[in-house]
mmCIF file of C-alpha atoms and ligand atoms in Angstrom:
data_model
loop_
_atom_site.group_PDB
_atom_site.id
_atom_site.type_symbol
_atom_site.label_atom_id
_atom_site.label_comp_id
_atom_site.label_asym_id
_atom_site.label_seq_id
_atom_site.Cartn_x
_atom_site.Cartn_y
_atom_site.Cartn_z
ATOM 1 C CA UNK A 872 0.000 0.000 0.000
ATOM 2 C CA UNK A 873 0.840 3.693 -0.711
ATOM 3 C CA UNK A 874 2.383 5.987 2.234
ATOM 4 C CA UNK A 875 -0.606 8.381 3.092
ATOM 5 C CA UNK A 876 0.864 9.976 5.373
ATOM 6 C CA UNK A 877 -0.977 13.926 6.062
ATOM 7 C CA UNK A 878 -4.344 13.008 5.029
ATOM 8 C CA UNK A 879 -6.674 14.627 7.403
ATOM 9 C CA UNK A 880 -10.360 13.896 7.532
ATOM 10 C CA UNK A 881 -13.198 15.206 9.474
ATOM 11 C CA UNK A 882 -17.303 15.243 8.946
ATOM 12 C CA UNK A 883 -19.794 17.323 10.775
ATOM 13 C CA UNK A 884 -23.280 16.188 11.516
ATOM 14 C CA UNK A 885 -26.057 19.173 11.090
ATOM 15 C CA UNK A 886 -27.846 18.200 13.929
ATOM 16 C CA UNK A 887 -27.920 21.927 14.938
ATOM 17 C CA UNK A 888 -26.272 25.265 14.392
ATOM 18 C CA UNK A 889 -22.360 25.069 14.141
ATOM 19 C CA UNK A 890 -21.148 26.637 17.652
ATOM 20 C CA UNK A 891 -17.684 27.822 19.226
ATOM 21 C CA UNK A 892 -17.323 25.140 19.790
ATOM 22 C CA UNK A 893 -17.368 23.070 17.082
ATOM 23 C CA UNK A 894 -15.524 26.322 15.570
ATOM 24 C CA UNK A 895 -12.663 26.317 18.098
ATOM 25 C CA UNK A 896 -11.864 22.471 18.484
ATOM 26 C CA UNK A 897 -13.070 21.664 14.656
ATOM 27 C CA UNK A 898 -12.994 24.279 11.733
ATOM 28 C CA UNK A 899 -10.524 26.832 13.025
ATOM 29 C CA UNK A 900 -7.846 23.751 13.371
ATOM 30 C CA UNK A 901 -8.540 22.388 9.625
ATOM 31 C CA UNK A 902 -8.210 26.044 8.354
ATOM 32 C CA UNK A 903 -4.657 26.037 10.131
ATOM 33 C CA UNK A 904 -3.628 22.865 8.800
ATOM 34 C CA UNK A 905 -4.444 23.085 5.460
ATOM 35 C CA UNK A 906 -1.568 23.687 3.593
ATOM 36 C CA UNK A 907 0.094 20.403 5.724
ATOM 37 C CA UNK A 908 -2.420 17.904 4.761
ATOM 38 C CA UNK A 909 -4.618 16.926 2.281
ATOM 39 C CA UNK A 910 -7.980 17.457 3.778
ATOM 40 C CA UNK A 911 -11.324 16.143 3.184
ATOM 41 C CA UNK A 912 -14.183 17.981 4.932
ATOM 42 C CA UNK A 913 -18.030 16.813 4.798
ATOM 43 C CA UNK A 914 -21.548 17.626 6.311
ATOM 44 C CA UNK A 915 -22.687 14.486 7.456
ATOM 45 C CA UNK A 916 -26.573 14.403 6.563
ATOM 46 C CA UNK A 917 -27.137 10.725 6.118
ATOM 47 C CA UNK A 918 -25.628 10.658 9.962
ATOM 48 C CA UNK A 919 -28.560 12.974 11.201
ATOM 49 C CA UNK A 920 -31.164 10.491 9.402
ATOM 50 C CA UNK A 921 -30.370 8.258 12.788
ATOM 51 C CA UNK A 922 -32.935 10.400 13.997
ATOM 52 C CA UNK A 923 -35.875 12.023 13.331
ATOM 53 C CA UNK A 924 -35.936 15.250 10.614
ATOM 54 C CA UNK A 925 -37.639 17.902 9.219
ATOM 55 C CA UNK A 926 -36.665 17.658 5.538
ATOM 56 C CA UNK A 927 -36.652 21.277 4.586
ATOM 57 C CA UNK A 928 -34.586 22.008 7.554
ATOM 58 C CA UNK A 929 -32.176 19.570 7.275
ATOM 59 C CA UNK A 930 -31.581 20.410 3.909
ATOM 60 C CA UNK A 931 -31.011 24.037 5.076
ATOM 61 C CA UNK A 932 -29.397 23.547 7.813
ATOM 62 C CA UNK A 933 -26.833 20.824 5.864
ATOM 63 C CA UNK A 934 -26.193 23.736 3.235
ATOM 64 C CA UNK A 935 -25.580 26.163 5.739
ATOM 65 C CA UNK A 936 -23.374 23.759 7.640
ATOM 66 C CA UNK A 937 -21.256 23.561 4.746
ATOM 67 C CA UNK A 938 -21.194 27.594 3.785
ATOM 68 C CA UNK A 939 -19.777 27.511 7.370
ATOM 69 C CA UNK A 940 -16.778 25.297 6.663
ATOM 70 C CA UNK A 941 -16.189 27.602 3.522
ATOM 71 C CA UNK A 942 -16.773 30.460 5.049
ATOM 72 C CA UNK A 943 -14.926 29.561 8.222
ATOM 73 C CA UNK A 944 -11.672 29.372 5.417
ATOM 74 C CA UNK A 945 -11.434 26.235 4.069
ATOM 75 C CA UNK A 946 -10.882 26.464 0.707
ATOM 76 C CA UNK A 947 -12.629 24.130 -1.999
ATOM 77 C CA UNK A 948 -9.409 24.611 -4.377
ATOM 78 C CA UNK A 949 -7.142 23.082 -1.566
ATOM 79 C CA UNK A 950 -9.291 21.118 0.504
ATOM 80 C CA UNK A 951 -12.327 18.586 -0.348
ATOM 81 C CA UNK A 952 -15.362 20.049 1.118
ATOM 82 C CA UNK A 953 -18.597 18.281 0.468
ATOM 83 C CA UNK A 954 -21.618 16.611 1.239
ATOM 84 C CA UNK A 955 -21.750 13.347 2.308
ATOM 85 C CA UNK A 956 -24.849 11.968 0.935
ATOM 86 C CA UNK A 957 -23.834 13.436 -2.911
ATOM 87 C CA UNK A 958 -20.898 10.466 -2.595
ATOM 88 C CA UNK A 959 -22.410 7.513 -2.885
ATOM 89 C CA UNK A 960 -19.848 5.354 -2.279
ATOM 90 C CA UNK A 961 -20.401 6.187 1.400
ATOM 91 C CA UNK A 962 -23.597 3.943 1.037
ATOM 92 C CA UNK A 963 -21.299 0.986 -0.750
ATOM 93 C CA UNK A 964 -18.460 0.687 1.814
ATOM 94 C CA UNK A 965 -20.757 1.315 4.613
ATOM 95 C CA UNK A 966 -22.396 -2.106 3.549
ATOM 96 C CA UNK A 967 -19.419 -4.245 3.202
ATOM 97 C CA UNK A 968 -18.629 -3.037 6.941
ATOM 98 C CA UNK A 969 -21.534 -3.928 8.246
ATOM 99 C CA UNK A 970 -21.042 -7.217 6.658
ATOM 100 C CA UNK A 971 -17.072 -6.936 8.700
ATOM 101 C CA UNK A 972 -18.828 -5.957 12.185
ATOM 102 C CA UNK A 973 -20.428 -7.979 14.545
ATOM 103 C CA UNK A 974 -23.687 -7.368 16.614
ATOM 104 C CA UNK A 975 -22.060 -7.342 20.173
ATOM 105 C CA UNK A 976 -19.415 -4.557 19.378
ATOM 106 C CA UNK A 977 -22.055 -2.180 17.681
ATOM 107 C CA UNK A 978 -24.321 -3.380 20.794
ATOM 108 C CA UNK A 979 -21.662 -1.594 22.943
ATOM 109 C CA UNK A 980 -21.730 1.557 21.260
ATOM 110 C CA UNK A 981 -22.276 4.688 23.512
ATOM 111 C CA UNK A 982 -25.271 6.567 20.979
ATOM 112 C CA UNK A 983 -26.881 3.364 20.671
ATOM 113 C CA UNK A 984 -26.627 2.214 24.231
ATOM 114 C CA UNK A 985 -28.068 6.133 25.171
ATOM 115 C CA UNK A 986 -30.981 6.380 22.519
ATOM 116 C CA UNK A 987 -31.192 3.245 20.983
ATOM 117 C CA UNK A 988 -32.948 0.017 22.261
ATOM 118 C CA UNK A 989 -36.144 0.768 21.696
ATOM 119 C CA UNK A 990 -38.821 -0.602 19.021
ATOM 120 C CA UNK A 991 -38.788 1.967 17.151
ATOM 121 C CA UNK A 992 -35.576 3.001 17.724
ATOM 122 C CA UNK A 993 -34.572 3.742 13.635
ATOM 123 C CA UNK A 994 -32.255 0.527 12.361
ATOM 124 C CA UNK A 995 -29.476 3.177 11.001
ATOM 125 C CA UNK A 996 -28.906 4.282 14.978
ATOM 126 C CA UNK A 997 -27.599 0.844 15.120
ATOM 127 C CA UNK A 998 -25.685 0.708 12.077
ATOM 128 C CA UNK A 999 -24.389 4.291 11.281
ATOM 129 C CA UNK A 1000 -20.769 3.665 13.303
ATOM 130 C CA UNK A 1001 -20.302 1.065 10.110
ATOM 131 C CA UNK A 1002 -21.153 3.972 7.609
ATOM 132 C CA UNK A 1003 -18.700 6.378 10.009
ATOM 133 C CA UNK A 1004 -16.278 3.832 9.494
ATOM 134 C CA UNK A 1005 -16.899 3.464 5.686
ATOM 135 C CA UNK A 1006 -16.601 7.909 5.795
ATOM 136 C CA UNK A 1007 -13.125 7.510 7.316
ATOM 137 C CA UNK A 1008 -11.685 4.364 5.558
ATOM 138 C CA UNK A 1009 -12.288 5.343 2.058
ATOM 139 C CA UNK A 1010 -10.052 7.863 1.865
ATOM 140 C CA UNK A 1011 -7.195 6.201 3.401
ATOM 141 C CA UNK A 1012 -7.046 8.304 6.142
ATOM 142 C CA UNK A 1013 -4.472 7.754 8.669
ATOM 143 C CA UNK A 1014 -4.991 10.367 11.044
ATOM 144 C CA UNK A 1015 -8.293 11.688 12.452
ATOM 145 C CA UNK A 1016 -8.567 14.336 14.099
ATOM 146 C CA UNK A 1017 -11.225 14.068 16.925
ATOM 147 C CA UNK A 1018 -12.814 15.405 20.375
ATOM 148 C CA UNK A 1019 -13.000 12.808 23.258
ATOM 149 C CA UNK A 1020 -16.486 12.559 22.265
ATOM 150 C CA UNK A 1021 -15.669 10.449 18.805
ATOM 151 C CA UNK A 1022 -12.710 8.535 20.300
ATOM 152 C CA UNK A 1023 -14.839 5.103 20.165
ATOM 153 C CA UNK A 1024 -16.096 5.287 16.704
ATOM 154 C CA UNK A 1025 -12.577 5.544 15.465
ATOM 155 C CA UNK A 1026 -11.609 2.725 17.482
ATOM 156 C CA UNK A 1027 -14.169 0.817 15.733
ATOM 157 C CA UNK A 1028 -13.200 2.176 12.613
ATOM 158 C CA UNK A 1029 -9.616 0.578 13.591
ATOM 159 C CA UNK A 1030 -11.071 -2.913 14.601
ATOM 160 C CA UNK A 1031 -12.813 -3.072 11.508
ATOM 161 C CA UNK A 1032 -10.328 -2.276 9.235
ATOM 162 C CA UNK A 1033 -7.957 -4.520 10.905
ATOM 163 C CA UNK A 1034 -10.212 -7.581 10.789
ATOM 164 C CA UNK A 1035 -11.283 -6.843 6.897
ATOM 165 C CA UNK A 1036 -7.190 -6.471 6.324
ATOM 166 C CA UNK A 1037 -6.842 -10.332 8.166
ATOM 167 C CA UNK A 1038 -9.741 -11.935 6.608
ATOM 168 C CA UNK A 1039 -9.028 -10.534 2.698
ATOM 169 C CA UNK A 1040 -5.667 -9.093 2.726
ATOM 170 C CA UNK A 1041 -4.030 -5.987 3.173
ATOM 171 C CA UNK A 1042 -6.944 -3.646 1.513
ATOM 172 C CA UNK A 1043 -7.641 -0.800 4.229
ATOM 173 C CA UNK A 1044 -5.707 2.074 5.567
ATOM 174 C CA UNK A 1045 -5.551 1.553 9.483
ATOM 175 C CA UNK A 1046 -6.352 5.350 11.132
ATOM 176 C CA UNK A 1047 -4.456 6.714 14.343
ATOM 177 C CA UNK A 1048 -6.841 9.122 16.336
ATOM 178 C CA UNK A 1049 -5.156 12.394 16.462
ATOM 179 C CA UNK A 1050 -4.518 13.869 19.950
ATOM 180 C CA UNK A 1051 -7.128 16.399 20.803
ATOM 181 C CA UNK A 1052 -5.082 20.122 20.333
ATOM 182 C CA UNK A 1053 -5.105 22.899 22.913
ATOM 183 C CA UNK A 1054 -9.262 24.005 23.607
ATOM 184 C CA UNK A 1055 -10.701 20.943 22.281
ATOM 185 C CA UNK A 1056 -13.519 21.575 24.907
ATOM 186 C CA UNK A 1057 -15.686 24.124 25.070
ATOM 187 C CA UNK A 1058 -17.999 24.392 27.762
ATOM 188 C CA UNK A 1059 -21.305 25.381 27.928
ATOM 189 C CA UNK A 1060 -21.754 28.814 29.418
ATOM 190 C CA UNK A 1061 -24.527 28.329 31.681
ATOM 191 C CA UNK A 1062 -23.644 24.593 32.941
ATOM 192 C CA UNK A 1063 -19.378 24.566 32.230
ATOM 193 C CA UNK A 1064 -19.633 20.835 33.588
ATOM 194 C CA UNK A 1065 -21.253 19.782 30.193
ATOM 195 C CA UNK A 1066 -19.416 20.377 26.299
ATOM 196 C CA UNK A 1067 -21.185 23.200 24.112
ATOM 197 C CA UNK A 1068 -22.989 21.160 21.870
ATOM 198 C CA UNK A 1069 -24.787 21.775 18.589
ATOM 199 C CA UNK A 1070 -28.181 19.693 19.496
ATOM 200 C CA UNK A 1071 -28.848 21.691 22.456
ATOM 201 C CA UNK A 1072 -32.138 23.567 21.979
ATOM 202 C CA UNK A 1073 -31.523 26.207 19.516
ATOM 203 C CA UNK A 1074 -32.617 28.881 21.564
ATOM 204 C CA UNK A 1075 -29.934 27.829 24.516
ATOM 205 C CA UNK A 1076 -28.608 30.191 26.159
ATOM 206 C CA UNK A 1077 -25.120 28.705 26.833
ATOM 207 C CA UNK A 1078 -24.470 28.221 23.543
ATOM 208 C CA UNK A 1079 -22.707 30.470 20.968
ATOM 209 C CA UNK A 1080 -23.267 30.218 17.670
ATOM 210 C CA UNK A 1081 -20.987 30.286 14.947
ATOM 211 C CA UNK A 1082 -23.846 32.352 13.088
ATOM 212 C CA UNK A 1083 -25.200 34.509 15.865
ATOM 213 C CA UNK A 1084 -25.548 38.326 16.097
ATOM 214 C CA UNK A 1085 -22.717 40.597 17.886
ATOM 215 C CA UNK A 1086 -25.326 41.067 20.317
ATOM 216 C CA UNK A 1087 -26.478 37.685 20.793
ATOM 217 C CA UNK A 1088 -23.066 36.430 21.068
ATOM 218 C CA UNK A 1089 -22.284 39.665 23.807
ATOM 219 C CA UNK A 1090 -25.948 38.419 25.693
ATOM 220 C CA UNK A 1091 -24.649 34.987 25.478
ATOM 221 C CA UNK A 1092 -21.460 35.628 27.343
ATOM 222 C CA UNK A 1093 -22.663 38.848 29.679
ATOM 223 C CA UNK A 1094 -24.907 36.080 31.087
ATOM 224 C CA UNK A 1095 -21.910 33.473 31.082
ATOM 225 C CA UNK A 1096 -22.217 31.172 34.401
ATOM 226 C CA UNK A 1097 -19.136 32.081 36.900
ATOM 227 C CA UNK A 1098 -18.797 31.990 40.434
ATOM 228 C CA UNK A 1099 -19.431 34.951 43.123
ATOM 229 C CA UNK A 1100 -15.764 35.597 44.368
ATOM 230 C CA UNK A 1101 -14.819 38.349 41.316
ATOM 231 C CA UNK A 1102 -11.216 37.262 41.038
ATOM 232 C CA UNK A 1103 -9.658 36.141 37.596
ATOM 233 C CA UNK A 1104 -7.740 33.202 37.928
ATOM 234 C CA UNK A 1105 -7.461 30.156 35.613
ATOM 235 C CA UNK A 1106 -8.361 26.811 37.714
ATOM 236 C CA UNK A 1107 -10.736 24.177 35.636
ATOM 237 C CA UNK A 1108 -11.451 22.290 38.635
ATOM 238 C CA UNK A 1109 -12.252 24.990 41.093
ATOM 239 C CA UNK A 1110 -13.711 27.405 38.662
ATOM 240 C CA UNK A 1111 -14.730 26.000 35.428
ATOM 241 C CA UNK A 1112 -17.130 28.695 34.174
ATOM 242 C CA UNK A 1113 -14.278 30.998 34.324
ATOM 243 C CA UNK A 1114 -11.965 29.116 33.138
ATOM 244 C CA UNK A 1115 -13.920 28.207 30.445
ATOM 245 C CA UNK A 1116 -14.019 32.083 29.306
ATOM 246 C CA UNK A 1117 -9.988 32.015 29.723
ATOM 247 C CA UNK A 1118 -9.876 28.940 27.748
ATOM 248 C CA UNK A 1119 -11.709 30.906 24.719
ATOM 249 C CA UNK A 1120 -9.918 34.163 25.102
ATOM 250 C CA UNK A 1121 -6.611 32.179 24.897
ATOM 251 C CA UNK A 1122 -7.347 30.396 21.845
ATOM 252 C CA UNK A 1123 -8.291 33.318 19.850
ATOM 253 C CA UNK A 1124 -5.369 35.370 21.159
ATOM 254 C CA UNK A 1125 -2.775 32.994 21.154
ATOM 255 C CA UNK A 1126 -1.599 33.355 24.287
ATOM 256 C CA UNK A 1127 -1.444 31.171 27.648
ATOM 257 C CA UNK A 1128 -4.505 30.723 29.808
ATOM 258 C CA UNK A 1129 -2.724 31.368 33.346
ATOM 259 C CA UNK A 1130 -0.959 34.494 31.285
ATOM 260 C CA UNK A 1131 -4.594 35.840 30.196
ATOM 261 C CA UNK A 1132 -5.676 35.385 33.497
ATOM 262 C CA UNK A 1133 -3.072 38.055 35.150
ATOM 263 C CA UNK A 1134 -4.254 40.197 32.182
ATOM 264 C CA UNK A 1135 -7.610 40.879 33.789
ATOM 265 C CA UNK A 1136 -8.922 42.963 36.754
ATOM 266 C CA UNK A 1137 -12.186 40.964 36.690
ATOM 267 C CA UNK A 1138 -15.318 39.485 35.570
ATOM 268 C CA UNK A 1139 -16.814 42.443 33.721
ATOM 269 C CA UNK A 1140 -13.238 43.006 31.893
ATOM 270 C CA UNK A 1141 -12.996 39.177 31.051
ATOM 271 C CA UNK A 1142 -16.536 38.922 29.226
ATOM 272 C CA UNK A 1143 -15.886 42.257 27.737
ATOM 273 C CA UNK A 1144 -12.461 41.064 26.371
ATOM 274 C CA UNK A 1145 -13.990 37.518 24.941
ATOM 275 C CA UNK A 1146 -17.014 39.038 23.542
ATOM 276 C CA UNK A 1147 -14.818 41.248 21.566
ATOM 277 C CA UNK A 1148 -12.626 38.683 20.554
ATOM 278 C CA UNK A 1149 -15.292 36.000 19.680
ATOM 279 C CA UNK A 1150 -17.189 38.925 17.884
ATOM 280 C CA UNK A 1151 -13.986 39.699 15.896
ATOM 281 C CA UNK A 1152 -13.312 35.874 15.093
ATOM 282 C CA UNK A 1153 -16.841 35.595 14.264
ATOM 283 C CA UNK A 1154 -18.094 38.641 12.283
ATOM 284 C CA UNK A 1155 -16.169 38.167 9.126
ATOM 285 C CA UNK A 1156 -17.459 34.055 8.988
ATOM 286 C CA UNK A 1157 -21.081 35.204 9.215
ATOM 287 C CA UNK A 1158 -20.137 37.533 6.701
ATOM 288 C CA UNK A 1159 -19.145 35.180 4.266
ATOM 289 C CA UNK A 1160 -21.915 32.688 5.114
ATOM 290 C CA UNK A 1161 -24.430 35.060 4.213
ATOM 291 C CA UNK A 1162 -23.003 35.990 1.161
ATOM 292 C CA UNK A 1163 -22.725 32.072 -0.096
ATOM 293 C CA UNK A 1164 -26.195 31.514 1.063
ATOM 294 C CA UNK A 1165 -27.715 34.173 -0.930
ATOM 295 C CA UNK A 1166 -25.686 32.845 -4.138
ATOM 296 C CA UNK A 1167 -26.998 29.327 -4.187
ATOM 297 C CA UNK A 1168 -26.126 28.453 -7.353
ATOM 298 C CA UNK A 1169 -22.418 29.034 -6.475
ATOM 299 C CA UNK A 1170 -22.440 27.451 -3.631
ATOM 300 C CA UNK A 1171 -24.050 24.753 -5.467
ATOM 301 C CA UNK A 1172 -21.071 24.932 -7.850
ATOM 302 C CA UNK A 1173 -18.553 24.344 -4.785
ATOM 303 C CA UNK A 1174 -19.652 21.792 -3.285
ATOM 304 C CA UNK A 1175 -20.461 20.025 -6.922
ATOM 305 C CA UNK A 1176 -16.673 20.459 -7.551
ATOM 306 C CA UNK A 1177 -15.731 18.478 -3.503
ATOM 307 C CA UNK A 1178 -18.152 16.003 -4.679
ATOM 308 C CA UNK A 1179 -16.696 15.090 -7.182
ATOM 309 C CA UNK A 1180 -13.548 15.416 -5.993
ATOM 310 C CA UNK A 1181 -14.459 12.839 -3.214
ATOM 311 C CA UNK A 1182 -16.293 10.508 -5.585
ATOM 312 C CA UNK A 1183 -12.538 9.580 -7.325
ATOM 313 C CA UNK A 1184 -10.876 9.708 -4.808
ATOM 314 C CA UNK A 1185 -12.609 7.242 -2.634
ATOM 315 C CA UNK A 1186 -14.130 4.989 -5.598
ATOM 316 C CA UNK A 1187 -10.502 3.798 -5.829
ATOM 317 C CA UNK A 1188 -10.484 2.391 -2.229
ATOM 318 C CA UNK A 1189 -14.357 0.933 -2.546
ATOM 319 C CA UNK A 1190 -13.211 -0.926 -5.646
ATOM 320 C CA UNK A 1191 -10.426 -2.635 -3.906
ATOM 321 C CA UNK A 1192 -12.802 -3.245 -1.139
ATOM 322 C CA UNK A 1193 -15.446 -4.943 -3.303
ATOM 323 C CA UNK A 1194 -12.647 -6.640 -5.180
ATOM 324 C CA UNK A 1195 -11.250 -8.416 -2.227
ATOM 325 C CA UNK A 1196 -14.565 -9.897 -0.592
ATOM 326 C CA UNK A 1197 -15.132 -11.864 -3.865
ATOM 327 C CA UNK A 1198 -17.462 -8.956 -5.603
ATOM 328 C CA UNK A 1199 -17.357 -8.576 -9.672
ATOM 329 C CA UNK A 1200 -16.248 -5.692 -10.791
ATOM 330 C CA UNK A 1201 -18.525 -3.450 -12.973
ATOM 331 C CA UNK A 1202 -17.202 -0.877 -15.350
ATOM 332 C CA UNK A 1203 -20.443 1.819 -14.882
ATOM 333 C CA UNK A 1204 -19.541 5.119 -16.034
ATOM 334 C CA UNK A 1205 -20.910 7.434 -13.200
HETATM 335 P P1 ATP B 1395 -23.820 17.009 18.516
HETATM 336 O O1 ATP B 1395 -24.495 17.607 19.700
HETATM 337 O O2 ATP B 1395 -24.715 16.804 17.336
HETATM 338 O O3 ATP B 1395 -22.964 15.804 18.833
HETATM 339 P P2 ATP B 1395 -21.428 18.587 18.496
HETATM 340 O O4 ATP B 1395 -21.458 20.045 18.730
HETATM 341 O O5 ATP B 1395 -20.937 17.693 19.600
HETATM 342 O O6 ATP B 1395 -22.848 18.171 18.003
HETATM 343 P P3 ATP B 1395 -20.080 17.000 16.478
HETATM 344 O O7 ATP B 1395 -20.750 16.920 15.138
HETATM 345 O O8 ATP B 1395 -20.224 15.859 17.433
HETATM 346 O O9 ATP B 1395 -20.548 18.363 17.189
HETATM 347 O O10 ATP B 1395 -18.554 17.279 16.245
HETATM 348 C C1 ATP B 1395 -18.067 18.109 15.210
HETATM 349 C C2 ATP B 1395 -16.647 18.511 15.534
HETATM 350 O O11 ATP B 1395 -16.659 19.544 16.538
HETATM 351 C C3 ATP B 1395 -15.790 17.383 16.115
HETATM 352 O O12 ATP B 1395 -14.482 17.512 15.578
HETATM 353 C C4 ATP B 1395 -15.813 17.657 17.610
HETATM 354 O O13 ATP B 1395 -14.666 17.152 18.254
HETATM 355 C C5 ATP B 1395 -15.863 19.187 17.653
HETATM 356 N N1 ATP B 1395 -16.540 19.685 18.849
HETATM 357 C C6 ATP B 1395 -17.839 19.496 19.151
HETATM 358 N N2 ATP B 1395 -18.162 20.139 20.278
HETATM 359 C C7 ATP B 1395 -17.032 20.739 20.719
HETATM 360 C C8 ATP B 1395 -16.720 21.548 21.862
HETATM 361 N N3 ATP B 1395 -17.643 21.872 22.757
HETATM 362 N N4 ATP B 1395 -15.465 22.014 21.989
HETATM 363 C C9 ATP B 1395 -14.531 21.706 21.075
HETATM 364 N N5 ATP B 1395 -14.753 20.936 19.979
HETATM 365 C C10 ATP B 1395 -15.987 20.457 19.792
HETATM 366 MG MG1 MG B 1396 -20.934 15.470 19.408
#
């Protein structure tokens, strides 16, 4: 097999409005290592199908999702940005991994042992770490960057591909999970025990948006849980909500946490100086956003071009796939 080392992939489920979050520990850190690696970036929609949707909003909120990744600076010429359900060879591999999997490990799965197990609990919640596994392993991607949050689904994604390699030969790239880089948790700002997270209700209040107003965003964090004793000083443990804010500010400025910290008189100064900074980050994005939603047919155009893009790319691995379970080749012309 082919070295592949510096291929970076990463997909983002619109199960909600991007947030900091997912800006500060996701897009900002695929913007900055873009010209290293060879990246492949993709809205997940067939993931959100594991539960129930609105089809007009998920197909909004999917396009959106992916005006964000463009807008947030990831550029279609250098990086593949697209949507996952206009590859269809996502579909294909997912299938021959389900066929590699067995019952017990998907059993053990954290999403399915939280919201699956019931009746009518949708078949795909059961299956969809197979298709995660198919989004990661057709492109031969050997390092993925990921939150503690995804760790298992990668290390499925490694089982898998290790036990299809020893049952048909060497056919699959085997992934290392990339170590999680400096804020790659945000908290949420009204309950800093819990990570800001896109499927919170969208009208939550400790949740910034990637997409909100200056003044929602300066709301947001005015209102930012802290503690009663006024005194800046970065300690996770003892005072998360704070911390939190330091962790944020330091990010976006570049500097040290503790060194932010000694920066700041107090409380009032601190949410001033991250609203302004978030605001600052964020302005120009939203800007951009806007701009690609109200041009459709161009942003139709991008993501057309990633598709494709994608398509070659990864019909290359799915045909060695098929080849080695036993599978006839078929010459279609897509
Ligand atoms: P959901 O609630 O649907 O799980 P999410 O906000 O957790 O949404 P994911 O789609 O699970 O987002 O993850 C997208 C990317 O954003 C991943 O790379 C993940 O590690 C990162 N990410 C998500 N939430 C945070 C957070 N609070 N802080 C830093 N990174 C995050
Ligand atoms: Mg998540």
């Amino acid at each position: 097999m082919k070295d592949h080392r510096g291929r970076d992939l990463s997909g983002i489920t619109p199960s909600g409005r991007l947030t900091l979050g997912n800006h500060l520990g996701a897009l900002r850190r695929f913007v900055e290592r873009q010209d290293e690696v060879e990246g492949y970036y993709f809205v997940s929609d067939l993931h959100a199908l594991t539960l129930p949707q609105d089809p007009a909003r998920l197909r909004e909120t999917t396009l959106s999702t992916a005006a964000t990744l463009i807008a947030a600076g990831l550029d279609p010429a250098r990086s593949t940005v697209f949507v996952q359900s206009q590859v269809p060879t996502h579909v294909e591999m997912s299938y021959l991994l389900e066929c590699t999997a067995y019952v017990g490990e998907l059993s053990r799965m954290i999403q399915f042992k939280e919201k699956g197990g019931r009746p009518r609990t949708r078949a795909s919640l059961f299956t969809y770490p197979c298709l995660m596994a198919a989004d990661i392993l057709l492109y031969d991607a050997d390092r993925v960057p990921v939150g503690g949050d995804q760790s298992q689904h990668v290390e499925l994604t490694r089982d898998l591909a290790i036990r299809f390699n020893a049952t048909y030969g060497d056919t699959l790239v085997v992934p290392q999970i990339a170590p999680a880089a400096l804020a790659a948790r945000v908290t949420d700002l009204q309950d800093p025990r819990i990570k800001m997270s896109k499927s919170a209700p969208d009208d939550a209040l400790g949740v910034v948006r990637v997409l909100d107003t200056p003044d929602a965003i300066a709301l947001k964090i005015r209102r930012a849980v802290t503690d009663s004793d006024n005194v800046v000083t970065y300690d996770p443990a003892a005072k998360p909500g704070v911390s939190n804010l330091l962790d944020i500010l330091a990010v976006l400025t570049r500097q040290d946490p503790q060194v932010v910290a000694d920066s700041l008189r107090d409380y009032g100064s601190l949410k001033r100086a991250v609203t302004a900074a978030v605001v600052a980050e964020l302005e120009p994005l939203r800007r951009r956003h806007d701009e690609l939603m109200g041009d459709r047919a161009q942003l139709a155009a991008l993501l057309a071009v990633g598709a494709d893009k994608a398509l070659r790319q990864s019909s290359a691995v799915l045909e060695r796939a098929k080849k080695a379970v036993g599978l006839t080749a078929a010459r279609l012309s897509r």
